[in-house]
PDB file of C-alpha atoms in Angstrom:
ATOM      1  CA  UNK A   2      41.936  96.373 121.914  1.00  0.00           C
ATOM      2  CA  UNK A   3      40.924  95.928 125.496  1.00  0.00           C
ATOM      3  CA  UNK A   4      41.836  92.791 127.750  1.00  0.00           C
ATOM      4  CA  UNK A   5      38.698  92.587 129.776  1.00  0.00           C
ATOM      5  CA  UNK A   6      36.767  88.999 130.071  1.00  0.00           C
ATOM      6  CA  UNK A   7      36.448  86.501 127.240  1.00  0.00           C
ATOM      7  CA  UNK A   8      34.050  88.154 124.852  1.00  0.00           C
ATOM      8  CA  UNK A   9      33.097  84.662 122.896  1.00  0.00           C
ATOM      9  CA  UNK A  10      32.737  87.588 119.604  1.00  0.00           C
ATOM     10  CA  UNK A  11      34.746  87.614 116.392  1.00  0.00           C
ATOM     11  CA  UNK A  12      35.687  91.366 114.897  1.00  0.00           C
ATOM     12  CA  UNK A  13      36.652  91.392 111.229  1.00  0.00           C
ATOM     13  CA  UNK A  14      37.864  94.672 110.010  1.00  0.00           C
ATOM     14  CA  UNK A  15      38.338  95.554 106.258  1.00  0.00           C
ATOM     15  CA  UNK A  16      40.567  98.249 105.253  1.00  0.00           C
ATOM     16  CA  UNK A  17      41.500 100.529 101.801  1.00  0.00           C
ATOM     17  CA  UNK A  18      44.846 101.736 101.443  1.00  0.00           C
ATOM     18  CA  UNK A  19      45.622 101.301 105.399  1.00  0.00           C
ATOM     19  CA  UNK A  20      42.598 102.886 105.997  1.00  0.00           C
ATOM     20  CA  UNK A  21      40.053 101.111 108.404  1.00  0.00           C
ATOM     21  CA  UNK A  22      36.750 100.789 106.059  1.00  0.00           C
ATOM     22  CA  UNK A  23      33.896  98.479 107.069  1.00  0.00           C
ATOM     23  CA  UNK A  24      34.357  96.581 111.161  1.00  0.00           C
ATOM     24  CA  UNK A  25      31.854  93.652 112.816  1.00  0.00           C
ATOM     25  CA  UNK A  26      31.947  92.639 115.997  1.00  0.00           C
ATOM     26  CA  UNK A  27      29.390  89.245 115.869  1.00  0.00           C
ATOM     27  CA  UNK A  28      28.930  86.353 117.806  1.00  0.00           C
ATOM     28  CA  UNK A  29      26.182  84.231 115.961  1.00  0.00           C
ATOM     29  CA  UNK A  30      27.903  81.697 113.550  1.00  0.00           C
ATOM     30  CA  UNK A  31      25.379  82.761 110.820  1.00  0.00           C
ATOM     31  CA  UNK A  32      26.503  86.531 111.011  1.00  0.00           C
ATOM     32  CA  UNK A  33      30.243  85.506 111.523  1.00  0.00           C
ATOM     33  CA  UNK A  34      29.705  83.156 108.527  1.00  0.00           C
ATOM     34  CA  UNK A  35      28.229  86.254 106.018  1.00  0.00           C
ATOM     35  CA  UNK A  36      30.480  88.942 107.155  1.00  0.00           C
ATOM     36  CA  UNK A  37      33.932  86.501 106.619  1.00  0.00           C
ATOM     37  CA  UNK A  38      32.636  85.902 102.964  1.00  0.00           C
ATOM     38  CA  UNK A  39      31.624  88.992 102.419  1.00  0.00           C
ATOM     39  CA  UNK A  40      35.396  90.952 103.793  1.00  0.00           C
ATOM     40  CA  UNK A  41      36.513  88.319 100.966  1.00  0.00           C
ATOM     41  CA  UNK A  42      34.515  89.748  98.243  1.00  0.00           C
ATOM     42  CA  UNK A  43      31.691  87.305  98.150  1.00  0.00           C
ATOM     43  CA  UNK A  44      33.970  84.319  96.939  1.00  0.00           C
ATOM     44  CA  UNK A  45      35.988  81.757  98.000  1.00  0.00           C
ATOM     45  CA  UNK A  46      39.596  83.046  97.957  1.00  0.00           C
ATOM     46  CA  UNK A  47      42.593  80.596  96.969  1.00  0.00           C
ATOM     47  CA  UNK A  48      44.713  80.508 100.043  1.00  0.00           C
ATOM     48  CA  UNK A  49      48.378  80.659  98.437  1.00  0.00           C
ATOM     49  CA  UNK A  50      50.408  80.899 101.611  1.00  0.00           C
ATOM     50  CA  UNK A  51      50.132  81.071 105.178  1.00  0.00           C
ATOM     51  CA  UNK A  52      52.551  82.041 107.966  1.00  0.00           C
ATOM     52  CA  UNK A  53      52.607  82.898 111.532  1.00  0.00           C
ATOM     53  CA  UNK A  54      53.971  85.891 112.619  1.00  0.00           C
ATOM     54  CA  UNK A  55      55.262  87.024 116.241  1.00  0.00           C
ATOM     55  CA  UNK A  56      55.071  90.710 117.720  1.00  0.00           C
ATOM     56  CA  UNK A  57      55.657  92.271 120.973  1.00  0.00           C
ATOM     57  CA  UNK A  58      53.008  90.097 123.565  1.00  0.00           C
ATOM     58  CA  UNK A  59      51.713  92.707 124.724  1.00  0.00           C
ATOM     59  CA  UNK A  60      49.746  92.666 121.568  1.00  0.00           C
ATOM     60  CA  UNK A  61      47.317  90.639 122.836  1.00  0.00           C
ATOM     61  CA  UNK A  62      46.204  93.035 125.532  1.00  0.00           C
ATOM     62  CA  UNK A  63      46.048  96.270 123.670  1.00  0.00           C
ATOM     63  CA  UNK A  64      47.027  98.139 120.794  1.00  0.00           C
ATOM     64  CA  UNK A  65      48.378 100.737 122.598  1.00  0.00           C
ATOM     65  CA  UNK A  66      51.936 101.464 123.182  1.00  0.00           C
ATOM     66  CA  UNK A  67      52.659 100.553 126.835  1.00  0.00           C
ATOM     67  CA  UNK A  68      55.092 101.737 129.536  1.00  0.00           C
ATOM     68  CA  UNK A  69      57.698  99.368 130.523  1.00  0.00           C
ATOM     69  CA  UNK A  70      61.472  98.807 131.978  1.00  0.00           C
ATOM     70  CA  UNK A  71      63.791  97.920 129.344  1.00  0.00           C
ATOM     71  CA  UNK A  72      64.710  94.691 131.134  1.00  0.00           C
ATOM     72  CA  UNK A  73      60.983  93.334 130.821  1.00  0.00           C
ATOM     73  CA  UNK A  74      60.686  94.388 127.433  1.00  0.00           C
ATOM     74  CA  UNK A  75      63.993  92.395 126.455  1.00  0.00           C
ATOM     75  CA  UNK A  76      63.095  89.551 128.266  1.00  0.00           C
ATOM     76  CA  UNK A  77      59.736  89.547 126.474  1.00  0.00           C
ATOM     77  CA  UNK A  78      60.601  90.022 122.943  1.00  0.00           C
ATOM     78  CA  UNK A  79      62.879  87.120 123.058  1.00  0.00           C
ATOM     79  CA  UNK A  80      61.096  84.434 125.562  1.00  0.00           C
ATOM     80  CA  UNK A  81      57.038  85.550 125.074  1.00  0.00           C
ATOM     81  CA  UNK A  82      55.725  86.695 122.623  1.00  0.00           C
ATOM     82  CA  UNK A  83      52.131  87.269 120.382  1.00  0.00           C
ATOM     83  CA  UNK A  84      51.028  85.167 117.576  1.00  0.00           C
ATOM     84  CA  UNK A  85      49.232  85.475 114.915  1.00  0.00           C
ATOM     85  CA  UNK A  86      48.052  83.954 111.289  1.00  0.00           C
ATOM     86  CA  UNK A  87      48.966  85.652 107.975  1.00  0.00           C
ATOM     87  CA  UNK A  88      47.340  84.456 104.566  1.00  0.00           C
ATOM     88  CA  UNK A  89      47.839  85.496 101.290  1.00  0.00           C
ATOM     89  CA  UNK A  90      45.000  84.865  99.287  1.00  0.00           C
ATOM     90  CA  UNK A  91      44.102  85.393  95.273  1.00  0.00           C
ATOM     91  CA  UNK A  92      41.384  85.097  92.935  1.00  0.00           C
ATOM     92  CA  UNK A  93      41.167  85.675  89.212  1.00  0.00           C
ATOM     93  CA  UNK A  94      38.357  88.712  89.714  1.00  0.00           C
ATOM     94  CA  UNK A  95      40.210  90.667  92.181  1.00  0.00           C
ATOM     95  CA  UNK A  96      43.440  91.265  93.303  1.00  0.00           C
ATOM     96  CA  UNK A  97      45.909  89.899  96.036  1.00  0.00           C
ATOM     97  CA  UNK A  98      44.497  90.138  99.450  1.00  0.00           C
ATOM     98  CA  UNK A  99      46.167  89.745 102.600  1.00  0.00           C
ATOM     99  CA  UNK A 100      43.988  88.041 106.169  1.00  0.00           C
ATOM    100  CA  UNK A 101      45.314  88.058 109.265  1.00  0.00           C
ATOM    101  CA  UNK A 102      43.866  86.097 112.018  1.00  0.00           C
ATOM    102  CA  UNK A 103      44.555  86.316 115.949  1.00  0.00           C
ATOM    103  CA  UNK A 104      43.398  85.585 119.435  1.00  0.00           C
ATOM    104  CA  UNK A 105      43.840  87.781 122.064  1.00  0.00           C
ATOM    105  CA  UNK A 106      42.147  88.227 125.815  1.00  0.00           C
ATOM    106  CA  UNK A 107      38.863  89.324 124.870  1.00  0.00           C
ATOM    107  CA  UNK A 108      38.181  87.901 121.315  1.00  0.00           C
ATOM    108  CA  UNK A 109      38.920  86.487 117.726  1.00  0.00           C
ATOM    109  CA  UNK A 110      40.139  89.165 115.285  1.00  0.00           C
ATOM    110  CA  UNK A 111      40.159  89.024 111.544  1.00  0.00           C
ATOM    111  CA  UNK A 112      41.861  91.568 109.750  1.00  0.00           C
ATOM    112  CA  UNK A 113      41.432  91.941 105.773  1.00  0.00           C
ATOM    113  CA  UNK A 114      44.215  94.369 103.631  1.00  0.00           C
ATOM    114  CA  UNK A 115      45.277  95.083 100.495  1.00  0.00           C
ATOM    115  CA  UNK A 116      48.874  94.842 100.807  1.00  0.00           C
ATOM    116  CA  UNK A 117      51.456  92.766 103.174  1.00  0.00           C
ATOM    117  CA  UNK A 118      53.053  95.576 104.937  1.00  0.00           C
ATOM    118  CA  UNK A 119      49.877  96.776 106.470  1.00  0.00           C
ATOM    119  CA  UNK A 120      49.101  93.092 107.369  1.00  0.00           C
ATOM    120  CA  UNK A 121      52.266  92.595 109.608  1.00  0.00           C
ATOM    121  CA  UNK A 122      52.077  95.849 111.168  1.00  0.00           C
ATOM    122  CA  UNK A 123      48.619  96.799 111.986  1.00  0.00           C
ATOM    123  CA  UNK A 124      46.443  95.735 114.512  1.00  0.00           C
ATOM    124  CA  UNK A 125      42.908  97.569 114.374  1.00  0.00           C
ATOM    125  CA  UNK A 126      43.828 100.817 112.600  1.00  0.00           C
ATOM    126  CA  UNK A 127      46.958 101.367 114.463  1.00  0.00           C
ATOM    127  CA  UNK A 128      50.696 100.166 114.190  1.00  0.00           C
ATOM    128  CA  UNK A 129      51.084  96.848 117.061  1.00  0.00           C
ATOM    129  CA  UNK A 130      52.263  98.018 119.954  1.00  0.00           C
ATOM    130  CA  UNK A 131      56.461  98.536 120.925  1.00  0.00           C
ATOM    131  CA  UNK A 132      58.235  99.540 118.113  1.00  0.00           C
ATOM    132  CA  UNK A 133      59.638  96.158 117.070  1.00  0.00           C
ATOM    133  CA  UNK A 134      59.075  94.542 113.933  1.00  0.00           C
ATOM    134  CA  UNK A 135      56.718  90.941 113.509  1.00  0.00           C
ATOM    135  CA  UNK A 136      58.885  88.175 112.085  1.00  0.00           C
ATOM    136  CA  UNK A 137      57.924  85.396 110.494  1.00  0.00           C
ATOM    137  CA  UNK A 138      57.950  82.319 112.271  1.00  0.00           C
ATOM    138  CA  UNK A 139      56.842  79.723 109.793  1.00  0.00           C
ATOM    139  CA  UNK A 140      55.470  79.613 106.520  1.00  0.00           C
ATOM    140  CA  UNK A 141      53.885  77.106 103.917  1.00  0.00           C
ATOM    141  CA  UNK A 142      51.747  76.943 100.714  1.00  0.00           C
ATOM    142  CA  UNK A 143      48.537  76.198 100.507  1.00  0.00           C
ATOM    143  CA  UNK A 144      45.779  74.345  98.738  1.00  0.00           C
ATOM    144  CA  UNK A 145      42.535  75.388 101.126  1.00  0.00           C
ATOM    145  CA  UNK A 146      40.299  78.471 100.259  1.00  0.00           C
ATOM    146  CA  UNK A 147      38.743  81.060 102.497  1.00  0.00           C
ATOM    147  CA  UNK A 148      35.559  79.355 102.819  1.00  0.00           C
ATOM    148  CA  UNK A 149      37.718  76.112 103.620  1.00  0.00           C
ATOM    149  CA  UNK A 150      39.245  78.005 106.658  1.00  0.00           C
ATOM    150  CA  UNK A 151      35.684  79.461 107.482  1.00  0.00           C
ATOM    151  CA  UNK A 152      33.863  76.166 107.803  1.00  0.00           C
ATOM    152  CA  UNK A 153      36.954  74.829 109.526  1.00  0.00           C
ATOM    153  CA  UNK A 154      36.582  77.824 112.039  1.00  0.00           C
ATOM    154  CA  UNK A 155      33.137  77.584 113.034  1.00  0.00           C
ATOM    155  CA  UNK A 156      33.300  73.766 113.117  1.00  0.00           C
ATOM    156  CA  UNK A 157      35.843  73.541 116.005  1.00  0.00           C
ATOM    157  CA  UNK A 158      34.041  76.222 117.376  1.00  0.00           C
ATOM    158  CA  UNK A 159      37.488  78.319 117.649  1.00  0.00           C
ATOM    159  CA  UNK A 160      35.744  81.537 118.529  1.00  0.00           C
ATOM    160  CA  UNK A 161      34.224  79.806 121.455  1.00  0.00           C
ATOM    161  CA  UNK A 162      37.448  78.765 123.366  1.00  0.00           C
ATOM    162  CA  UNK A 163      38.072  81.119 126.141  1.00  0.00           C
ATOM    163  CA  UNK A 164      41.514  82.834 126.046  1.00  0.00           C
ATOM    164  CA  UNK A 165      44.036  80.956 128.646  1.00  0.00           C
ATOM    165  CA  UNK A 166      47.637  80.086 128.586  1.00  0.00           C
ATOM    166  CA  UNK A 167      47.362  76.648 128.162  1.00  0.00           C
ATOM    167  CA  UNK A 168      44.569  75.607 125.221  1.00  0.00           C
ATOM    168  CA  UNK A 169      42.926  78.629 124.485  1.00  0.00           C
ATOM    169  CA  UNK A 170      46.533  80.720 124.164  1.00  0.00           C
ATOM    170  CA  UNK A 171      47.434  83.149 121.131  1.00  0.00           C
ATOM    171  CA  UNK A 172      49.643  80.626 119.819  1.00  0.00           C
ATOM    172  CA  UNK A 173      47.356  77.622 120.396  1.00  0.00           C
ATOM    173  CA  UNK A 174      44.999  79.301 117.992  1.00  0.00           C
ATOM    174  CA  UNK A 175      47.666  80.406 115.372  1.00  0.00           C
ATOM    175  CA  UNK A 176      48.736  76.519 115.503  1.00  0.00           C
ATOM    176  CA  UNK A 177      45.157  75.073 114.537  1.00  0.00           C
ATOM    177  CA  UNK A 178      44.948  77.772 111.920  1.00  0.00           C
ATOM    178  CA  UNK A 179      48.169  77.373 110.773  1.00  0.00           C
ATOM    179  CA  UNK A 180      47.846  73.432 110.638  1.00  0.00           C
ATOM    180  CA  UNK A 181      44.440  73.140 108.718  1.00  0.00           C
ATOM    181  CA  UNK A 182      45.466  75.838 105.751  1.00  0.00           C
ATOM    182  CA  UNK A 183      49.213  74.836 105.434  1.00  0.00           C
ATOM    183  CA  UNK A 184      49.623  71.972 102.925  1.00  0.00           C
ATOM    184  CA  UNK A 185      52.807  70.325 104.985  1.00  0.00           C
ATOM    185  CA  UNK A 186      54.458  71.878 107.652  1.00  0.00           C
ATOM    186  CA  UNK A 187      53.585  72.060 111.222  1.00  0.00           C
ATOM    187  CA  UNK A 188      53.733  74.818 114.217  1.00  0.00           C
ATOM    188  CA  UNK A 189      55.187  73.808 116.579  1.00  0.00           C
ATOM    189  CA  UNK A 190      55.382  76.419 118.971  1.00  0.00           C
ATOM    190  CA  UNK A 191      55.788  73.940 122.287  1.00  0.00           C
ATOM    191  CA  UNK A 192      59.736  74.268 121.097  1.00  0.00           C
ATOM    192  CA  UNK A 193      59.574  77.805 122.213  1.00  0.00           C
ATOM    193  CA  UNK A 194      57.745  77.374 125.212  1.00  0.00           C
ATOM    194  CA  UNK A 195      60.477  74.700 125.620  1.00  0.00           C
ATOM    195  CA  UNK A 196      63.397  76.841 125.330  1.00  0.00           C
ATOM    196  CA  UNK A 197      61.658  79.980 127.316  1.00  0.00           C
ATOM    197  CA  UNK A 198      61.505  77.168 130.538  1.00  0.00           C
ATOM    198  CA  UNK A 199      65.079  76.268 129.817  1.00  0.00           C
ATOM    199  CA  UNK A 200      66.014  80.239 130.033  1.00  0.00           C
ATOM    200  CA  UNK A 201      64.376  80.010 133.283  1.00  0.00           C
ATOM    201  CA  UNK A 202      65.866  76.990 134.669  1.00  0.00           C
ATOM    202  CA  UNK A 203      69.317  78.907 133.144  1.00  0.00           C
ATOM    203  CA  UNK A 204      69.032  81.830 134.865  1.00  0.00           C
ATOM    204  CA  UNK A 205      68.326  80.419 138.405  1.00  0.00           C
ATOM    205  CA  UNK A 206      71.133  78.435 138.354  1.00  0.00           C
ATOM    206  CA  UNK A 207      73.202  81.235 137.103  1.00  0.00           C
ATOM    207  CA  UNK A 208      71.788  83.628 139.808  1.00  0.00           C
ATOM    208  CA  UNK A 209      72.788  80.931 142.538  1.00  0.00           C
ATOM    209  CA  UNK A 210      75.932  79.540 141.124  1.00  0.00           C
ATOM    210  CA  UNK A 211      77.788  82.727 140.113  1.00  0.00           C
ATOM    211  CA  UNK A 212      77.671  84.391 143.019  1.00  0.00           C
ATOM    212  CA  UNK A 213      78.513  81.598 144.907  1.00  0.00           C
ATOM    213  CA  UNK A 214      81.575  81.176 142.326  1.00  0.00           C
ATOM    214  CA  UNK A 215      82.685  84.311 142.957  1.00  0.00           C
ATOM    215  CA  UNK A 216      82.985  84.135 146.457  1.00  0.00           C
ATOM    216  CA  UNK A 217      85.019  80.932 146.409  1.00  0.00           C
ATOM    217  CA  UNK A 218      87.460  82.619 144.289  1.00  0.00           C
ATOM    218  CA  UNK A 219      87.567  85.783 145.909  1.00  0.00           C
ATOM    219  CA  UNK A 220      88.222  83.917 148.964  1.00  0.00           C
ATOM    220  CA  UNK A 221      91.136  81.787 147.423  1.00  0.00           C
ATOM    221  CA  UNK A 222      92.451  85.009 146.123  1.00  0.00           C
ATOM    222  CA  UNK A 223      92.493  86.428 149.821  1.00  0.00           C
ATOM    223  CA  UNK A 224      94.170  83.694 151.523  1.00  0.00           C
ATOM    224  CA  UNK A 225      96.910  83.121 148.945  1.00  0.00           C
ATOM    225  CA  UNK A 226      97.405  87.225 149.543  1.00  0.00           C
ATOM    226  CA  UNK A 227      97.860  87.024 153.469  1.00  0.00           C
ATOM    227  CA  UNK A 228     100.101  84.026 153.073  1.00  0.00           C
ATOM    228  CA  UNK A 229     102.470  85.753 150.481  1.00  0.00           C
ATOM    229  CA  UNK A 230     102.257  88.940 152.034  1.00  0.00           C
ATOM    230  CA  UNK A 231     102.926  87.431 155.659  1.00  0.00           C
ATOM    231  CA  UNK A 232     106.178  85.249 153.827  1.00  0.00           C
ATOM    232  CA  UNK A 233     107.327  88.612 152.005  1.00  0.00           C
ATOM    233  CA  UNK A 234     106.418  90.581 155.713  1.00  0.00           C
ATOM    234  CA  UNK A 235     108.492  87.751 157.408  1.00  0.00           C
ATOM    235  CA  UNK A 236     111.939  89.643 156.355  1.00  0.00           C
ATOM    236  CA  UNK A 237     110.790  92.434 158.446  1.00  0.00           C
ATOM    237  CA  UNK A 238     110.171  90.320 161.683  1.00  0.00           C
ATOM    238  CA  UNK A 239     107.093  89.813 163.508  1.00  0.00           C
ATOM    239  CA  UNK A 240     105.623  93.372 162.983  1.00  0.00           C
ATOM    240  CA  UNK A 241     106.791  93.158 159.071  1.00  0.00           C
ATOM    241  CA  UNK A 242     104.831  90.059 158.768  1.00  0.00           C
ATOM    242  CA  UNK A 243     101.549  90.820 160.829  1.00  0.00           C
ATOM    243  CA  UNK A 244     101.365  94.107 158.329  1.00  0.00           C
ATOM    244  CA  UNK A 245     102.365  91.814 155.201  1.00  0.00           C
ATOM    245  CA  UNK A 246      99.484  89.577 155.703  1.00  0.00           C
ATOM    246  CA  UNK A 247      97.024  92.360 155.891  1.00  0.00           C
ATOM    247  CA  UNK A 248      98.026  94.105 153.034  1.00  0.00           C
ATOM    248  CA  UNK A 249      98.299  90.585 150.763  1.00  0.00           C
ATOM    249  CA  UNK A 250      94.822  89.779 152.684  1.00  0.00           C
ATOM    250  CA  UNK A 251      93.035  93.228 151.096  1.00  0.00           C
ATOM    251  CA  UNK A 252      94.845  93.184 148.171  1.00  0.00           C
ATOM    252  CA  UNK A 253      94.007  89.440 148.112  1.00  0.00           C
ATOM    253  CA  UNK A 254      90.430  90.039 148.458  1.00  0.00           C
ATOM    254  CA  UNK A 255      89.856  92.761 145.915  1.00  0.00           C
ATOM    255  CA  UNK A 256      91.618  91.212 142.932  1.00  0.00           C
ATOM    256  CA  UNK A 257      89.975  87.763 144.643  1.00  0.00           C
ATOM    257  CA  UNK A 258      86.461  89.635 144.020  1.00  0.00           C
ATOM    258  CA  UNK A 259      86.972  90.956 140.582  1.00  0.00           C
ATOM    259  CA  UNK A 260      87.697  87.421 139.311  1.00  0.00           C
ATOM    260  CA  UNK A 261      84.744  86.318 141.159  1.00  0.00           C
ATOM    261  CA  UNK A 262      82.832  89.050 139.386  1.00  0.00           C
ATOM    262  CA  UNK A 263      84.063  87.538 135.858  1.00  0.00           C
ATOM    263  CA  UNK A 264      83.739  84.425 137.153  1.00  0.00           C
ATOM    264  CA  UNK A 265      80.123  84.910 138.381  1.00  0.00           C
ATOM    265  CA  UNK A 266      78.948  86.782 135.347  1.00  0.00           C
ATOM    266  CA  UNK A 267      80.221  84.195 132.531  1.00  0.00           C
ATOM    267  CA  UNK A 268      78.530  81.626 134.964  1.00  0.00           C
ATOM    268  CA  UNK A 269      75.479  83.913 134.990  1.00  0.00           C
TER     269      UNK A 269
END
């Protein structure tokens, strides 16, 4: 999957046993409409349940396994991540199949298996990028059909919505999918966006206040060390209590800066 410029093109992609079979890329609503019913098997599928999923987010610039620091990647998989639309669908002439739909930079993809494993973990042929595993977000039943979700699609013209962070996001497009096919629930994914700002606003105030902390107590430990050690130093006259202070004073400031440390880090 590339991430060049907004394609305004939908790609389905059938598969057999894991195996990629049959893959459009289309852009006419006509062509979009025939190839959706026909990766369905020329009917309307009963839409039984939907979900959305999340995966690493860098699934929604390639399928490729990228290079990064640890640090991002932690950072990532619990505060950003990729979403995407999972429906299991039935009809009394063929068996179970499983859709998955997603947005990412470039275009619209529609992915049609036989089995749910291969619809959580594969994004065009391949296994979704970092090895982490898609969980399930939210789920619901459903009462719509394929062709439901199809006229729904090309109605709100969702393929024409250029990606962006705000409106035309992954998750943005998982939530009006979600929303139309699920019979009650809602997703809500501002919550996460939400709590990802609130991380933010967290760790700021950690970064400033625990340092800061730390030096305050290090400091309190270093002046209650020169004071003993100049009272304990005081026995030994002037020379006795000049030496005192400086000892309690380093001694004062290292076991003043470990505390800190703890201090600073729980404040972190």
């Amino acid at each position: 999957m590339s991430s060049g410029p907004w394609l305004d093109k939908v790609r389905i992609i059938t598969y057999n046993q894991g195996v990629q079979e049959d893959s459009w890329t289309l852009s006419k609503d006509i062509d979009i409409k025939q190839r959706f019913r026909q990766a369905c098997c020329n009917q309307a599928l009963r839409i039984l349940r939907v979900s959305v999923y999340k995966s690493h987010a860098l699934d929604s610039l390639s399928s490729q396994k990228a290079n990064s620091s640890e640090a991002i990647l932690s950072i990532a998989k619990t505060i950003v991540y990729h979403a995407y639309v999972v429906l299991e669908c039935h009809s009394d002439s063929t068996k179970t199949k499983w859709i998955s739909l997603e947005k990412n930079k470039d275009q619209i993809l529609i992915q049609v298996f036989c089995n749910e494993h291969d619809v959580q973990v594969m994004l065009e042929g391949k296994r979704r990028s970092i090895d982490t595993t898609p969980k399930r977000l939210i789920s619901d039943v459903s009462e719509k059909t394929t062709d439901d979700l199809r006229t729904f699609f090309l109605r709100k013209n969702l393929n024409r919505i250029p990606f962006n962070l705000k409106e035309g996001s992954c998750k943005k497009f998982a939530k009006d999918v979600f929303d139309f096919v699920a019979r009650s629930r809602k997703y809500n994914y501002e919550t996460d966006e939400m709590a990802a700002k609130g991380a933010g606003i967290g760790a700021g105030v950690g970064l400033v206040v625990g340092p800061t902390a730390g030096a305050a107590v290090g400091v309190t430990f270093a002046l209650q060390g020169a004071a003993e050690g100049a009272v304990i130093g005081a026995s030994m006259g002037p020379a006795g209590a000049a030496l005192g202070a400086v000892i309690g004073l380093v001694a004062g400031i290292f076991g003043g800066g470990a505390v800190g440390a703890a201090a600073g880090a729980i404040i972190s």
